[in-house]
Amino acid sequence: MERIVNSLRVRLIGVVLVILAALVPPLYLGVSAIVREGYAERFVNSLRAYSRLIADELEALDESDFDRHAVGVLDSAVLSGQVVFAEIRDGSRTLHSSIATPSVNAPPRDDFHFGDQGDKTYFITHTVNRADHSVALRLGFDEVPTREQIAAAERRVLLAMAAFVATSIAVAVWLSWVIARPMVRLQEAAQRVASGDTHAQLDVGSSIREVQEFNYHLEHMRRELVGANEHLSREIREREVSEQKRLDLERRLLHRERIATIGTLAGGVAHEFNNIMTPILLYSQLALEEAPADSALARDLVRVIAAAHRARSLVTRILTFSRVMDSQQPSVFPLRVPVEEALALLREIVPTNIEIVLAAPEEPLSVLGDASLVHQVVINLCTNAYEAMRGSGGRLAVTLAAVENPDEPHLRAGLYHVLQVSDTGHGMDQTVLAHIFEPFFTTREVGEGTGLGLSVVHGIVSSLGGVITVRSAVGSGTTFSVYLPAAAAAATPATAASVEA
Amino acid sequence: MRRILAIVLILCLATGPARPASQSVVLVVRADSPVTEMDSVTVRKLFLGLPVLVNGKLLHPLRNRSDPLLDEIFFQQLVAMSQPSYDRQILIGVNRQGWLRPAEYNSEASVLAALAADPSAVSFMWQRDVGHNSGIRVVRVLWSE
């Protein structure tokens, strides 16, 4: 109810109704009074002039046969239509019109205003001067026709007022509709904007200038707000992306620091262990030289020396990971050469149910570094691929390519040569992927792997200024991508590894 | 409403100054005025502002407004028209014809004084107010009740 009362249309109509209620009654009463006074004044004016004429006519009559002529004048007055009472008093003698309405009784006093004494007859007395005395002419004029005229006029005024009120209400309703319609449409548009449809136009269209200007300014404000909102949303999205990148970098930094710490520790241990291995090997070989050939002692010493060599090999790989291994002088070499050498070696040991495919362009794809390290990278990656497909068989694809500005977040812009090793093995889940480059992390049975293969690969790629990434999903195989700077751009080292699943 | 107004008017009239049961309004002049008689038409002319000459002298109408009832009798009997019509006629006569507006007096004493001062003056008053005033003369009876 309150909502209806407070609506613009109802209020506009209500104001008009209140104004009409305040103005129409007094207006009607005023107009009616003017009408009544006009008719009354005309009536009084007319009867006064007419009665005066009658009196003058009587005054002009001869004394001879006055009574007969006087009655004739009175009858003539009655026959005029308005006179309903006519008499002449001459002392105690009274002359009456012979045709006047007999039921009309004259009051003792004259009327001076229309409606006096409430008898519906206007009585007037004129003194008619005769030769030696005066007589009184008394006439009564019927007020009823004038009253009827007044009533009819008042009805017409009432009808006119009713028409005026009806027209005013109709105009008020129409005006309220014209004024309120754009407001209602504007309100609906504003509701759409408020409910999230910020592109809803606030252009409601109106012929009223004030509404047009109001509309224009609101639409202008909406556009500014929408622009500001979009700007803020874009900034929020950018900040979210930046925050995500920051978190990602932070995570990678922590991962790299952990690997570096482990590498340093492992390098230190390997160095000390290498020092210990030197006298073991030296004295074992001296003892073997002194031991009788084909003796049990000699055979044992041979086993000791072989184990010592395996230990030294392990130490060497640890040192490679920790970059403490003595590296050869870097040189520019075609990437295809160590890859083909490694694949040739692998083809000798890989079962025939695993297909090895090399896809490489004709151009040399030169990189700067130690070719033997790349050879070791290929061996390690392909060995892991072979292990993933052992038993089930599959396809081991090695691809070489040149990529300009690769879409990898850890690489600077430039030309890179990519070594990609893909298998169709069992793949890895997220948990495994998160740790594969950590030293001593392995998924193989105890005694089957050292957990140093991929950490060594990571160390080699980093030492070559490249990046290694991995994409894998359980059941869909794994792809390692090694990005090495092309020979011209190899001077600026990049960093680390990236894992994707 | 009209009935109430009529009753109020009657009450006002009834509570007004006491008057004799029979009263008359008469046309009066100064005792030595050349006016000896005057018919109703001439009276009307005179009080509508038309110039009326008697013996070559212009008569001066004096309108007596000392009593509301006298005013009503003036309109009804002397000029035989309503007040708005009289006012209209006077305005037309004064402005278009150059006639003179009748002088108006609001008390009986001032009317008597004006009559005494002007032998050409003509006025009207209650018969009872004429009394035995030898300075004024009744020309004719205008209205009797």
XYZ file of C-alpha atoms in Angstrom:
646
model
C 0.000 0.000 0.000
C 2.796 2.377 0.947
C 4.554 1.518 -2.316
C 1.452 2.467 -4.293
C 0.878 5.686 -2.338
C 4.513 6.720 -2.802
C 4.502 6.131 -6.540
C 4.954 9.175 -8.754
C 1.765 8.580 -10.717
C -0.443 8.246 -7.658
C 1.102 11.289 -6.093
C 0.621 13.411 -9.198
C -2.991 12.350 -9.502
C -3.457 12.816 -5.772
C -2.129 16.365 -5.930
C -4.498 17.180 -8.777
C -7.426 15.661 -6.876
C -6.570 17.641 -3.754
C -6.330 20.836 -5.803
C -9.645 20.089 -7.460
C -11.249 19.274 -4.115
C -9.991 22.556 -2.713
C -10.897 24.717 -5.698
C -14.015 23.263 -7.303
C -16.514 23.634 -4.413
C -15.793 27.330 -3.801
C -15.616 27.872 -7.548
C -19.005 26.253 -7.980
C -20.482 28.219 -5.090
C -19.015 31.457 -6.443
C -20.240 30.892 -9.977
C -23.664 29.847 -8.692
C -23.877 33.004 -6.587
C -22.971 35.119 -9.600
C -25.619 33.335 -11.645
C -28.266 33.808 -8.950
C -27.401 37.460 -8.474
C -27.461 38.025 -12.221
C -30.895 36.496 -12.659
C -32.224 38.198 -9.538
C -30.906 41.560 -10.600
C -32.450 41.174 -14.031
C -35.745 40.120 -12.464
C -35.814 43.017 -10.023
C -34.758 45.500 -12.656
C -37.439 44.313 -15.016
C -40.299 44.287 -12.507
C -39.402 47.690 -11.090
C -39.458 49.281 -14.522
C -42.638 47.462 -15.472
C -44.467 48.303 -12.235
C -43.362 51.907 -12.600
C -44.898 51.995 -16.063
C -48.150 50.588 -14.712
C -48.158 53.189 -11.943
C -47.462 55.980 -14.420
C -50.288 54.717 -16.621
C -52.682 54.740 -13.678
C -51.507 58.175 -12.716
C -52.361 59.379 -16.207
C -55.919 58.049 -16.141
C -58.841 60.437 -16.056
C -60.822 60.718 -12.882
C -63.932 59.816 -14.841
C -64.509 56.102 -14.875
C -61.198 55.579 -13.083
C -62.180 52.310 -11.538
C -63.036 50.571 -14.790
C -59.908 51.752 -16.530
C -57.768 50.944 -13.541
C -59.029 47.359 -13.464
C -58.265 47.178 -17.187
C -54.706 48.282 -16.513
C -54.392 45.717 -13.733
C -55.746 42.974 -16.019
C -53.303 44.045 -18.692
C -50.485 43.740 -16.154
C -51.592 40.243 -15.157
C -51.871 39.220 -18.792
C -48.212 40.158 -19.259
C -47.409 36.811 -17.598
C -45.239 37.709 -14.645
C -47.770 39.517 -12.472
C -49.786 37.175 -10.228
C -51.225 39.780 -7.881
C -52.559 43.238 -8.739
C -54.693 45.584 -6.637
C -55.258 49.273 -6.017
C -56.051 50.556 -2.525
C -57.864 53.777 -2.245
C -58.425 54.292 1.431
C -60.704 51.504 2.517
C -61.672 50.696 -1.041
C -59.746 48.042 -3.011
C -59.736 47.337 -6.724
C -58.512 43.870 -7.847
C -57.572 42.528 -11.190
C -60.347 40.385 -12.463
C -57.937 37.652 -13.639
C -55.259 37.640 -10.971
C -54.522 34.396 -9.132
C -56.970 34.427 -6.229
C -54.860 32.211 -3.964
C -52.028 34.737 -3.651
C -52.124 36.675 -0.410
C -50.139 39.857 -0.220
C -47.970 40.319 2.891
C -48.121 43.671 4.664
C -44.609 44.689 3.644
C -42.973 45.208 0.271
C -40.113 43.071 -0.984
C -36.871 44.791 -1.837
C -34.798 41.773 -2.868
C -35.411 38.667 -4.884
C -36.663 35.932 -2.567
C -37.599 38.239 0.323
C -40.106 36.739 2.756
C -39.859 33.356 1.043
C -43.302 33.456 -0.544
C -42.025 33.081 -4.139
C -43.738 36.349 -5.047
C -42.114 39.758 -5.227
C -44.523 42.378 -3.895
C -44.069 46.025 -4.751
C -46.203 49.056 -3.944
C -46.299 52.301 -5.903
C -48.013 55.421 -4.760
C -50.153 56.762 -7.557
C -50.866 60.438 -7.170
C -54.334 61.446 -8.196
C -55.776 64.929 -8.439
C -56.695 65.259 -4.803
C -55.303 62.204 -3.129
C -53.017 59.272 -3.703
C -53.773 55.592 -4.095
C -51.497 52.576 -3.643
C -50.815 50.250 -6.542
C -49.702 46.863 -5.248
C -48.352 44.261 -7.652
C -47.030 40.767 -7.055
C -44.529 39.269 -9.518
C -44.050 35.531 -9.764
C -40.496 34.525 -8.793
C -40.920 30.875 -9.802
C -39.853 31.197 -13.475
C -36.722 33.066 -12.414
C -36.047 30.486 -9.723
C -36.372 27.760 -12.358
C -34.012 29.635 -14.624
C -31.557 29.951 -11.756
C -31.857 26.243 -10.984
C -31.300 25.370 -14.654
C -28.303 27.673 -14.805
C -26.905 26.110 -11.632
C -27.342 22.665 -13.189
C -25.427 23.831 -16.233
C -22.711 25.212 -13.982
C -22.639 21.921 -12.130
C -22.345 20.009 -15.397
C -19.593 22.336 -16.544
C -17.794 21.808 -13.249
C -18.184 18.052 -13.536
C -16.811 18.192 -17.069
C -13.955 20.343 -15.829
C -13.188 17.911 -12.992
C -13.364 14.908 -15.336
C -11.136 16.624 -17.890
C -8.696 17.672 -15.181
C -8.487 14.136 -13.829
C -8.027 12.742 -17.340
C -5.294 15.289 -18.032
C -3.698 14.518 -14.663
C -3.709 10.790 -15.416
C -2.265 11.402 -18.876
C 0.364 13.814 -17.546
C 1.300 11.465 -14.725
C 1.671 8.692 -17.272
C 3.792 10.860 -19.564
C 5.991 12.038 -16.691
C 6.184 8.760 -14.801
C 6.701 6.450 -17.813
C 10.344 7.435 -18.461
C 10.988 7.332 -14.719
C 9.582 3.815 -14.494
C 11.639 2.697 -17.501
C 14.693 4.363 -16.020
C 14.046 2.556 -12.754
C 13.778 -0.775 -14.577
C 17.025 -0.091 -16.450
C 18.719 0.901 -13.188
C 17.521 -2.342 -11.618
C 19.038 -4.296 -14.498
C 22.317 -2.428 -14.008
C 22.166 -3.036 -10.257
C 21.530 -6.735 -10.826
C 24.746 -7.038 -12.784
C 23.760 -6.214 -16.344
C 26.089 -3.237 -16.473
C 25.671 -2.919 -20.213
C 21.925 -2.250 -19.933
C 21.385 1.153 -21.535
C 19.878 3.861 -19.358
C 18.542 5.535 -22.487
C 14.761 5.429 -21.965
C 13.719 8.093 -24.461
C 11.447 10.952 -23.487
C 10.188 14.161 -25.035
C 10.627 16.008 -21.740
C 13.840 18.010 -21.818
C 14.597 17.650 -18.087
C 14.150 13.896 -18.312
C 16.343 13.792 -21.424
C 19.145 15.665 -19.631
C 18.746 13.549 -16.498
C 18.825 10.474 -18.668
C 21.928 11.656 -20.518
C 23.849 12.329 -17.319
C 22.839 9.002 -15.793
C 23.923 7.135 -18.912
C 27.208 9.068 -18.865
C 27.728 8.081 -15.237
C 26.891 4.454 -16.010
C 29.443 4.349 -18.806
C 32.093 5.866 -16.566
C 31.281 3.394 -13.820
C 31.324 0.478 -16.229
C 34.692 1.657 -17.558
C 36.073 2.019 -14.059
C 34.678 -1.367 -13.120
C 36.268 -3.034 -16.131
C 39.554 -1.293 -15.411
C 39.459 -2.533 -11.819
C 38.539 -6.061 -12.923
C 41.425 -6.075 -15.391
C 43.804 -4.866 -12.701
C 42.547 -7.528 -10.312
C 43.036 -10.227 -12.963
C 46.527 -8.953 -13.728
C 47.347 -8.927 -10.040
C 46.043 -12.452 -9.681
C 48.209 -13.599 -12.598
C 51.204 -11.759 -11.153
C 50.575 -13.300 -7.764
C 50.320 -16.753 -9.328
C 53.571 -16.178 -11.209
C 55.225 -14.950 -8.033
C 54.077 -18.020 -6.125
C 55.233 -20.254 -8.978
C 58.636 -18.608 -9.078
C 58.893 -18.805 -5.323
C 58.071 -22.503 -5.438
C 60.642 -23.082 -8.191
C 63.250 -21.085 -6.312
C 62.716 -23.170 -3.200
C 62.923 -26.315 -5.288
C 66.135 -25.197 -6.919
C 67.664 -24.159 -3.610
C 66.817 -27.563 -2.212
C 68.420 -29.301 -5.182
C 71.461 -27.032 -4.930
C 71.800 -27.778 -1.221
C 71.546 -31.481 -1.824
C 74.024 -31.157 -4.719
C 76.510 -29.314 -2.550
C 76.180 -31.885 0.179
C 76.465 -34.747 -2.278
C 79.434 -33.110 -3.984
C 81.258 -32.739 -0.691
C 80.558 -36.315 0.274
C 81.574 -37.541 -3.215
C 84.801 -35.597 -3.092
C 85.792 -37.112 0.249
C 84.629 -40.506 -0.933
C 86.753 -40.122 -4.085
C 89.775 -39.412 -1.929
C 89.114 -42.566 0.057
C 88.615 -44.604 -3.120
C 92.044 -43.646 -4.487
C 94.122 -45.612 -1.912
C 91.611 -48.472 -1.998
C 92.067 -48.831 -5.760
C 95.854 -48.251 -5.554
C 96.494 -50.760 -2.821
C 94.007 -53.264 -4.280
C 95.881 -53.177 -7.612
C 99.254 -53.497 -5.822
C 97.888 -56.436 -3.886
C 96.549 -58.018 -7.075
C 99.954 -57.735 -8.706
C 101.500 -59.532 -5.766
C 98.773 -62.149 -5.403
C 99.225 -65.513 -7.227
C 97.362 -65.632 -10.459
C 94.164 -67.671 -10.486
C 94.200 -67.726 -6.741
C 91.156 -67.092 -4.713
C 92.841 -63.987 -3.364
C 93.429 -62.681 -6.884
C 89.799 -63.286 -7.787
C 88.674 -61.487 -4.642
C 90.949 -58.574 -5.353
C 89.589 -58.345 -8.891
C 86.074 -58.110 -7.440
C 87.246 -55.438 -4.981
C 88.819 -53.448 -7.798
C 85.652 -53.769 -9.933
C 83.500 -52.630 -7.030
C 85.858 -49.743 -6.423
C 85.570 -48.712 -10.050
C 81.769 -48.807 -9.815
C 81.998 -46.706 -6.695
C 84.270 -44.212 -8.456
C 81.829 -44.104 -11.370
C 79.034 -43.328 -8.954
C 81.114 -40.632 -7.355
C 81.825 -39.162 -10.776
C 78.131 -38.944 -11.555
C 77.482 -37.273 -8.207
C 80.229 -34.776 -8.966
C 78.703 -34.130 -12.375
C 75.390 -33.347 -10.745
C 77.035 -30.982 -8.354
C 79.113 -29.428 -11.133
C 82.302 -30.161 -9.354
C 83.255 -32.527 -12.056
C 86.012 -31.272 -14.227
C 84.427 -30.280 -17.474
C 86.070 -30.302 -20.798
C 86.625 -27.068 -22.689
C 83.230 -26.117 -24.244
C 82.998 -26.200 -28.030
C 80.318 -25.748 -30.699
C 79.007 -29.061 -31.962
C 75.987 -30.276 -33.947
C 73.335 -31.513 -31.543
C 72.518 -34.424 -33.850
C 75.976 -36.073 -33.424
C 75.883 -37.076 -29.738
C 72.179 -37.904 -30.086
C 72.768 -40.363 -32.936
C 75.722 -41.914 -31.078
C 73.620 -42.410 -27.973
C 70.696 -43.872 -29.949
C 73.071 -46.261 -31.757
C 74.242 -47.524 -28.398
C 70.703 -47.792 -27.067
C 69.465 -49.760 -30.059
C 71.898 -52.512 -29.004
C 70.393 -52.933 -25.560
C 66.717 -51.953 -26.026
C 64.307 -54.873 -26.755
C 62.764 -55.048 -30.179
C 59.218 -54.324 -28.914
C 60.322 -50.771 -28.332
C 60.584 -48.716 -31.477
C 63.206 -45.977 -31.472
C 62.548 -43.092 -33.848
C 64.698 -40.035 -34.501
C 63.240 -36.959 -36.174
C 65.811 -34.286 -36.893
C 66.128 -31.552 -39.501
C 68.976 -31.361 -41.963
C 70.585 -28.281 -40.426
C 73.240 -29.014 -37.778
C 71.447 -27.283 -34.788
C 74.737 -26.347 -33.195
C 75.044 -25.753 -29.472
C 77.925 -24.685 -27.266
C 79.159 -27.126 -24.623
C 80.522 -30.593 -24.055
C 79.112 -33.155 -26.533
C 79.767 -35.998 -24.091
C 77.426 -34.356 -21.579
C 74.657 -34.231 -24.185
C 75.424 -37.853 -24.942
C 74.924 -38.640 -21.247
C 71.655 -36.660 -21.180
C 70.281 -38.687 -24.092
C 71.372 -41.958 -22.545
C 69.730 -41.106 -19.205
C 66.461 -39.858 -20.691
C 66.178 -42.764 -23.125
C 67.036 -45.256 -20.371
C 64.173 -43.865 -18.261
C 61.873 -44.088 -21.291
C 62.928 -47.668 -21.946
C 62.314 -48.528 -18.269
C 58.835 -46.992 -18.507
C 57.964 -49.188 -21.501
C 59.745 -52.361 -20.371
C 57.456 -55.286 -20.803
C 54.623 -53.443 -22.537
C 56.776 -52.134 -25.376
C 56.029 -48.875 -27.168
C 57.544 -46.076 -29.080
C 60.509 -43.995 -28.072
C 60.690 -40.853 -30.148
C 63.620 -38.465 -30.137
C 63.049 -35.175 -31.886
C 65.414 -32.323 -32.616
C 64.107 -28.900 -33.615
C 64.909 -25.197 -33.614
C 62.454 -22.982 -31.750
C 62.371 -19.199 -31.806
C 61.234 -17.633 -28.503
C 59.764 -20.814 -26.999
C 56.672 -20.487 -24.825
C 58.463 -21.448 -21.656
C 58.382 -19.068 -18.688
C 61.997 -19.772 -17.617
C 63.634 -19.001 -20.930
C 64.744 -15.696 -22.235
C 63.690 -14.777 -25.729
C 65.953 -16.142 -28.435
C 66.699 -19.133 -30.620
C 66.832 -22.510 -28.899
C 67.550 -26.031 -30.118
C 65.220 -28.532 -28.560
C 65.951 -32.123 -27.778
C 62.675 -33.916 -27.072
C 62.416 -37.501 -25.739
C 58.916 -39.012 -25.684
C 57.726 -42.414 -24.628
C 54.377 -44.174 -24.570
C 54.965 -45.685 -21.147
C 52.948 -45.592 -17.941
C 53.571 -41.907 -17.253
C 53.865 -40.207 -13.869
C 51.507 -38.501 -11.457
C 51.921 -35.103 -9.844
C 53.581 -36.419 -6.723
C 56.316 -38.154 -8.689
C 56.750 -35.221 -11.061
C 57.350 -32.886 -8.133
C 60.477 -34.828 -7.090
C 61.960 -36.368 -10.221
C 64.897 -33.944 -10.439
C 65.864 -34.407 -6.802
C 69.023 -36.537 -6.190
C 68.416 -40.085 -4.965
C 64.685 -39.924 -5.768
C 63.645 -43.090 -7.565
C 60.503 -45.107 -8.173
C 62.410 -48.303 -8.941
C 62.971 -51.214 -6.618
C 65.811 -50.977 -4.116
C 69.091 -51.817 -5.809
C 67.770 -51.150 -9.324
C 68.438 -47.438 -9.487
C 70.499 -44.799 -7.762
C 68.036 -41.915 -8.177
C 70.739 -39.797 -9.733
C 69.898 -40.054 -13.466
C 67.476 -37.136 -13.829
C 69.287 -35.005 -11.250
C 72.475 -35.478 -13.310
C 70.532 -34.553 -16.467
C 69.221 -31.468 -14.695
C 72.732 -30.488 -13.671
C 74.110 -30.984 -17.182
C 71.319 -28.981 -18.835
C 71.772 -26.191 -16.332
C 75.536 -26.159 -16.934
C 74.827 -25.804 -20.662
C 72.604 -22.764 -19.996
C 69.437 -24.631 -20.886
C 66.178 -25.717 -19.362
C 64.557 -29.096 -19.116
C 60.760 -29.481 -18.923
C 58.622 -32.545 -18.556
C 54.982 -33.219 -19.435
C 53.464 -36.433 -18.233
C 50.171 -38.023 -17.321
C 49.495 -41.450 -15.885
C 48.868 -43.887 -18.763
C 49.732 -41.349 -21.459
C 53.491 -41.420 -21.488
C 56.074 -38.795 -20.763
C 57.868 -36.162 -22.796
C 61.093 -34.469 -21.714
C 62.079 -31.321 -23.569
C 65.624 -30.006 -23.291
C 66.019 -26.438 -24.487
C 69.634 -25.594 -25.262
C 70.640 -22.168 -26.448
C 71.630 -22.112 -30.102
C 75.344 -21.650 -30.509
C 75.105 -17.864 -31.056
C 73.028 -17.351 -27.911
C 74.685 -19.940 -25.714
C 76.781 -17.429 -23.739
C 73.875 -16.340 -21.471
C 72.885 -19.136 -19.123
C 69.241 -19.662 -18.391
C 68.022 -21.812 -15.596
C 66.521 -24.907 -14.119
C 63.736 -27.240 -14.973
C 60.025 -27.126 -15.412
C 57.553 -29.872 -14.636
C 54.121 -30.159 -16.183
C 51.596 -32.891 -15.986
C -29.538 29.583 2.117
C -31.696 32.206 0.478
C -34.368 31.583 3.027
C -31.906 32.093 5.859
C -30.705 35.323 4.274
C -34.272 36.503 3.915
C -35.029 35.707 7.560
C -31.868 37.506 8.674
C -32.850 40.529 6.572
C -36.325 40.524 8.022
C -34.900 40.274 11.533
C -32.514 43.143 10.779
C -35.360 45.222 9.483
C -37.487 44.237 12.396
C -34.819 45.178 14.909
C -34.042 48.501 13.175
C -35.233 51.904 14.323
C -38.826 51.844 15.395
C -41.142 53.242 12.794
C -44.799 54.064 12.874
C -47.101 51.373 11.560
C -47.828 53.492 8.491
C -44.942 55.363 6.961
C -44.370 57.324 3.799
C -41.523 58.643 1.768
C -42.071 62.074 0.282
C -40.349 64.286 -2.266
C -39.271 67.544 -0.635
C -37.898 70.932 -1.668
C -37.086 74.153 0.153
C -40.192 76.061 1.135
C -39.536 78.809 -1.383
C -38.536 76.473 -4.217
C -40.077 77.138 -7.602
C -40.936 73.422 -7.818
C -44.612 72.974 -7.100
C -45.303 69.598 -8.606
C -43.302 66.826 -10.257
C -44.480 63.653 -11.965
C -42.767 60.314 -11.514
C -41.002 60.450 -14.862
C -39.415 63.813 -14.032
C -38.390 62.458 -10.638
C -36.673 59.576 -12.360
C -34.945 61.888 -14.831
C -33.795 64.101 -12.004
C -32.254 61.335 -9.940
C -30.707 59.656 -12.979
C -28.713 62.835 -13.473
C -30.592 64.252 -16.427
C -30.792 68.048 -16.375
C -34.260 69.201 -15.297
C -35.140 72.890 -15.545
C -37.923 74.661 -13.712
C -38.402 78.306 -14.559
C -35.096 78.231 -16.310
C -33.283 77.003 -13.254
C -31.496 73.697 -13.066
C -32.713 71.496 -10.256
C -30.178 69.795 -7.996
C -31.082 66.259 -6.848
C -29.937 65.284 -3.344
C -29.840 61.553 -2.663
C -30.723 60.741 0.894
C -28.765 57.732 2.107
C -29.394 58.113 5.782
C -31.421 54.907 6.035
C -30.846 51.551 4.266
C -34.567 51.099 3.762
C -34.757 54.547 2.277
C -32.038 53.498 -0.115
C -34.041 50.452 -1.153
C -37.167 52.558 -1.635
C -35.110 54.967 -3.744
C -34.148 52.208 -6.167
C -37.552 50.545 -6.203
C -39.830 53.582 -6.311
C -37.905 56.614 -7.510
C -35.651 55.270 -10.240
C -37.476 51.923 -10.671
C -34.432 49.779 -11.299
C -31.920 47.674 -9.445
C -28.863 49.174 -7.836
C -26.410 47.756 -10.412
C -28.575 49.145 -13.235
C -28.761 52.526 -11.543
C -25.012 52.623 -11.037
C -24.548 51.655 -14.677
C -26.964 54.330 -15.876
C -25.282 56.979 -13.749
C -21.869 56.045 -15.102
C -23.122 56.118 -18.660
C -24.881 59.464 -18.129
C -21.955 61.103 -16.392
C -19.271 59.808 -18.714
C -21.060 59.833 -22.061
C -23.765 62.504 -21.740
C -22.107 64.869 -19.326
C -24.947 64.672 -16.821
C -24.403 65.405 -13.148
C -24.242 62.718 -10.515
C -26.772 63.398 -7.735
C -25.187 64.581 -4.524
C -25.344 62.009 -1.738
C -25.916 62.629 1.961
C -25.639 60.083 4.708
C -27.654 61.820 7.409
C -31.015 63.447 7.636
C -29.518 66.622 9.106
C -27.108 67.051 6.227
C -29.965 66.595 3.751
C -32.020 69.257 5.550
C -29.039 71.595 5.634
C -28.423 71.108 1.911
C -32.095 71.750 1.160
C -32.053 74.877 3.274
C -29.032 76.179 1.426
C -30.273 75.589 -2.127
C -33.707 76.608 -3.428
C -33.185 74.427 -6.489
C -32.442 71.323 -4.459
C -34.813 68.359 -4.531
C -34.598 65.431 -2.162
C -36.696 62.768 -0.451
C -37.136 61.643 3.126
C -39.495 60.009 5.543
C -42.717 61.892 6.040
C -42.198 61.840 9.788
C -38.843 63.601 9.440
C -40.495 66.474 7.653
C -42.686 67.050 10.655
C -43.477 70.679 11.154
C -40.329 71.918 9.480
C -41.499 75.105 7.839
C -38.305 75.398 5.817
C -39.164 72.520 3.510
C -42.158 71.617 1.462
C -43.566 68.226 0.392
C -44.035 68.044 -3.351
C -45.517 64.568 -3.618
C -45.797 61.240 -1.874
C -43.394 58.730 -3.381
C -44.221 55.622 -1.414
C -46.575 54.633 1.345
C -46.777 51.498 3.327
